Structure formats: structure tokens, C-alpha cells
């Protein structure tokens, strides 16, 4: 189970980094979202992956650590709000600048 989490976190991180380095705003937004998903998976796995663990600590059995779960839940809410903000910011920049390049410059026409 741990190897599946590690592989999934690595793939999400690699895809997010690739998309973040693109020149258009929409792939950058999707890349940042994938990176936030990778961070959420990483935080969740840091609590220890237990299956069938008790939700309440009774001192006798294995239990699921509630702190990483609370951190991931908070990160999901904050990530959703920031994604909505960045999408609106990208739409505003597109309307103001007339293109959707990250640096704001227009793409030059190739010489023939």
C-alpha cells in the first residue's frame, strides 16, 4: 500500500511540475492543482497507513492518526478556494492582456 501511495505521489508531482512549467495559464492552473493533490497525498501518508484501525484511541489497538486527516481536509478546502481565485485571475489577465501566456507577451509570428 505504501508503494502505491509513493508511486501515485511521484506521478502527480511530476505531472504537476511539467504542467506548471508550460507557457499558458490553464496548464499552469491544472499543474498547481495536481501539485496540491500530491501534497495532500503526502500529508495523508505521513500519518501512517493503517487499515481497519479504530477512529478513537483506546490505548489497546492500532488507531488511525486524526491529525493528518484534519490537515488534508483543511488543505482540500484551501486548495479549492485558491484554485477558484487563480482561475478568475487568469480569466482577468486574459481579458486585460488579450492572450493567455504566463509572461503576458504575445507569441511572435514565424518568419516565412
PDB file of C-alpha atoms in Angstrom:
ATOM      1  CA  UNK A   1       0.000   0.000   0.000  1.00  0.00           C
ATOM      2  CA  UNK A   2       2.844   2.360   0.812  1.00  0.00           C
ATOM      3  CA  UNK A   3       4.483   1.794  -2.555  1.00  0.00           C
ATOM      4  CA  UNK A   4       1.208   2.605  -4.339  1.00  0.00           C
ATOM      5  CA  UNK A   5       0.950   5.887  -2.405  1.00  0.00           C
ATOM      6  CA  UNK A   6       4.597   6.725  -3.170  1.00  0.00           C
ATOM      7  CA  UNK A   7       4.218   5.996  -6.896  1.00  0.00           C
ATOM      8  CA  UNK A   8       0.975   7.977  -7.115  1.00  0.00           C
ATOM      9  CA  UNK A   9       2.502  10.916  -5.251  1.00  0.00           C
ATOM     10  CA  UNK A  10       5.541  10.853  -7.561  1.00  0.00           C
ATOM     11  CA  UNK A  11       3.412  10.731 -10.719  1.00  0.00           C
ATOM     12  CA  UNK A  12       1.184  13.577  -9.519  1.00  0.00           C
ATOM     13  CA  UNK A  13       4.249  15.643  -8.613  1.00  0.00           C
ATOM     14  CA  UNK A  14       5.941  15.021 -11.974  1.00  0.00           C
ATOM     15  CA  UNK A  15       2.808  15.817 -13.992  1.00  0.00           C
ATOM     16  CA  UNK A  16       2.121  18.897 -11.865  1.00  0.00           C
ATOM     17  CA  UNK A  17       5.659  20.196 -12.285  1.00  0.00           C
ATOM     18  CA  UNK A  18       5.558  19.606 -16.051  1.00  0.00           C
ATOM     19  CA  UNK A  19       2.268  21.451 -16.420  1.00  0.00           C
ATOM     20  CA  UNK A  20       3.397  24.270 -14.136  1.00  0.00           C
ATOM     21  CA  UNK A  21       6.355  24.959 -16.442  1.00  0.00           C
ATOM     22  CA  UNK A  22       4.117  25.367 -19.515  1.00  0.00           C
ATOM     23  CA  UNK A  23       3.643  28.773 -21.135  1.00  0.00           C
ATOM     24  CA  UNK A  24      -0.152  29.039 -20.979  1.00  0.00           C
ATOM     25  CA  UNK A  25      -2.237  29.868 -17.942  1.00  0.00           C
ATOM     26  CA  UNK A  26      -4.672  26.919 -17.974  1.00  0.00           C
ATOM     27  CA  UNK A  27      -1.949  24.220 -17.844  1.00  0.00           C
ATOM     28  CA  UNK A  28      -0.279  26.176 -15.048  1.00  0.00           C
ATOM     29  CA  UNK A  29      -3.519  26.166 -13.034  1.00  0.00           C
ATOM     30  CA  UNK A  30      -4.000  22.430 -13.625  1.00  0.00           C
ATOM     31  CA  UNK A  31      -0.351  21.809 -12.690  1.00  0.00           C
ATOM     32  CA  UNK A  32      -0.698  23.696  -9.424  1.00  0.00           C
ATOM     33  CA  UNK A  33      -3.847  21.719  -8.656  1.00  0.00           C
ATOM     34  CA  UNK A  34      -2.037  18.423  -9.309  1.00  0.00           C
ATOM     35  CA  UNK A  35       0.823  19.545  -7.063  1.00  0.00           C
ATOM     36  CA  UNK A  36      -1.645  20.330  -4.285  1.00  0.00           C
ATOM     37  CA  UNK A  37      -3.157  16.837  -4.693  1.00  0.00           C
ATOM     38  CA  UNK A  38       0.327  15.349  -4.401  1.00  0.00           C
ATOM     39  CA  UNK A  39       0.981  17.314  -1.222  1.00  0.00           C
ATOM     40  CA  UNK A  40      -2.361  16.157   0.200  1.00  0.00           C
ATOM     41  CA  UNK A  41      -1.467  12.525  -0.500  1.00  0.00           C
ATOM     42  CA  UNK A  42       1.938  13.044   1.074  1.00  0.00           C
ATOM     43  CA  UNK A  43       0.442  14.596   4.215  1.00  0.00           C
ATOM     44  CA  UNK A  44      -2.118  11.822   4.472  1.00  0.00           C
ATOM     45  CA  UNK A  45       0.507   9.097   4.141  1.00  0.00           C
ATOM     46  CA  UNK A  46       2.680  10.685   6.853  1.00  0.00           C
ATOM     47  CA  UNK A  47       0.070   9.677   9.434  1.00  0.00           C
ATOM     48  CA  UNK A  48       0.748   6.021   8.776  1.00  0.00           C
ATOM     49  CA  UNK A  49      -1.407   3.851   6.587  1.00  0.00           C
ATOM     50  CA  UNK A  50      -3.454   1.540   8.774  1.00  0.00           C
ATOM     51  CA  UNK A  51      -6.374  -0.488   7.520  1.00  0.00           C
ATOM     52  CA  UNK A  52      -9.150  -1.345   9.925  1.00  0.00           C
ATOM     53  CA  UNK A  53      -7.759   0.946  12.616  1.00  0.00           C
ATOM     54  CA  UNK A  54     -10.020   2.393  15.262  1.00  0.00           C
ATOM     55  CA  UNK A  55     -11.023   6.025  14.961  1.00  0.00           C
ATOM     56  CA  UNK A  56     -10.904   6.537  18.733  1.00  0.00           C
ATOM     57  CA  UNK A  57      -7.750   5.873  20.701  1.00  0.00           C
ATOM     58  CA  UNK A  58      -8.393   3.293  23.413  1.00  0.00           C
ATOM     59  CA  UNK A  59      -4.750   2.523  24.091  1.00  0.00           C
ATOM     60  CA  UNK A  60      -5.011  -1.147  23.177  1.00  0.00           C
ATOM     61  CA  UNK A  61      -5.411  -1.372  19.397  1.00  0.00           C
ATOM     62  CA  UNK A  62      -3.906   0.248  16.323  1.00  0.00           C
ATOM     63  CA  UNK A  63      -5.533   3.568  15.610  1.00  0.00           C
ATOM     64  CA  UNK A  64      -5.730   5.986  12.744  1.00  0.00           C
ATOM     65  CA  UNK A  65      -3.939   9.252  13.426  1.00  0.00           C
ATOM     66  CA  UNK A  66      -6.534  12.066  13.120  1.00  0.00           C
ATOM     67  CA  UNK A  67      -4.051  14.950  12.692  1.00  0.00           C
ATOM     68  CA  UNK A  68      -3.028  14.221   9.058  1.00  0.00           C
ATOM     69  CA  UNK A  69      -6.684  13.678   8.195  1.00  0.00           C
ATOM     70  CA  UNK A  70      -7.566  17.094   9.612  1.00  0.00           C
ATOM     71  CA  UNK A  71      -4.624  18.699   7.790  1.00  0.00           C
ATOM     72  CA  UNK A  72      -5.655  17.151   4.464  1.00  0.00           C
ATOM     73  CA  UNK A  73      -9.270  18.199   4.921  1.00  0.00           C
ATOM     74  CA  UNK A  74      -8.174  21.772   5.599  1.00  0.00           C
ATOM     75  CA  UNK A  75      -5.756  21.688   2.646  1.00  0.00           C
ATOM     76  CA  UNK A  76      -8.532  20.488   0.316  1.00  0.00           C
ATOM     77  CA  UNK A  77     -10.748  23.435   1.264  1.00  0.00           C
ATOM     78  CA  UNK A  78      -7.921  25.958   0.955  1.00  0.00           C
ATOM     79  CA  UNK A  79      -6.762  24.401  -2.333  1.00  0.00           C
ATOM     80  CA  UNK A  80     -10.251  24.641  -3.814  1.00  0.00           C
ATOM     81  CA  UNK A  81     -10.525  28.316  -2.838  1.00  0.00           C
ATOM     82  CA  UNK A  82      -7.086  29.120  -4.247  1.00  0.00           C
ATOM     83  CA  UNK A  83      -7.843  27.269  -7.493  1.00  0.00           C
ATOM     84  CA  UNK A  84     -11.028  29.291  -7.930  1.00  0.00           C
ATOM     85  CA  UNK A  85      -9.085  32.502  -7.251  1.00  0.00           C
ATOM     86  CA  UNK A  86      -6.328  31.627  -9.736  1.00  0.00           C
ATOM     87  CA  UNK A  87      -8.868  30.715 -12.435  1.00  0.00           C
ATOM     88  CA  UNK A  88     -10.596  34.093 -12.010  1.00  0.00           C
ATOM     89  CA  UNK A  89      -7.209  35.838 -12.005  1.00  0.00           C
ATOM     90  CA  UNK A  90      -6.233  34.038 -15.238  1.00  0.00           C
ATOM     91  CA  UNK A  91      -9.532  34.983 -16.869  1.00  0.00           C
ATOM     92  CA  UNK A  92      -8.998  38.611 -15.877  1.00  0.00           C
ATOM     93  CA  UNK A  93      -5.428  38.610 -17.192  1.00  0.00           C
ATOM     94  CA  UNK A  94      -6.645  37.092 -20.479  1.00  0.00           C
ATOM     95  CA  UNK A  95      -9.251  39.815 -20.908  1.00  0.00           C
ATOM     96  CA  UNK A  96      -6.821  42.611 -19.996  1.00  0.00           C
ATOM     97  CA  UNK A  97      -3.802  41.407 -21.987  1.00  0.00           C
ATOM     98  CA  UNK A  98      -5.568  39.749 -24.893  1.00  0.00           C
ATOM     99  CA  UNK A  99      -3.639  36.461 -24.625  1.00  0.00           C
ATOM    100  CA  UNK A 100      -3.161  33.673 -22.152  1.00  0.00           C
ATOM    101  CA  UNK A 101       0.611  33.448 -21.966  1.00  0.00           C
ATOM    102  CA  UNK A 102       2.050  33.393 -18.486  1.00  0.00           C
ATOM    103  CA  UNK A 103       4.575  36.145 -19.167  1.00  0.00           C
ATOM    104  CA  UNK A 104       1.988  38.403 -20.834  1.00  0.00           C
ATOM    105  CA  UNK A 105       3.874  38.704 -24.130  1.00  0.00           C
ATOM    106  CA  UNK A 106       2.228  37.922 -27.431  1.00  0.00           C
ATOM    107  CA  UNK A 107       3.533  34.984 -29.386  1.00  0.00           C
ATOM    108  CA  UNK A 108       5.607  36.111 -32.352  1.00  0.00           C
ATOM    109  CA  UNK A 109       4.671  35.011 -35.849  1.00  0.00           C
ATOM    110  CA  UNK A 110       7.247  32.718 -37.527  1.00  0.00           C
ATOM    111  CA  UNK A 111       9.097  34.274 -40.451  1.00  0.00           C
ATOM    112  CA  UNK A 112       8.427  32.762 -43.880  1.00  0.00           C
TER     113      UNK A 112
END
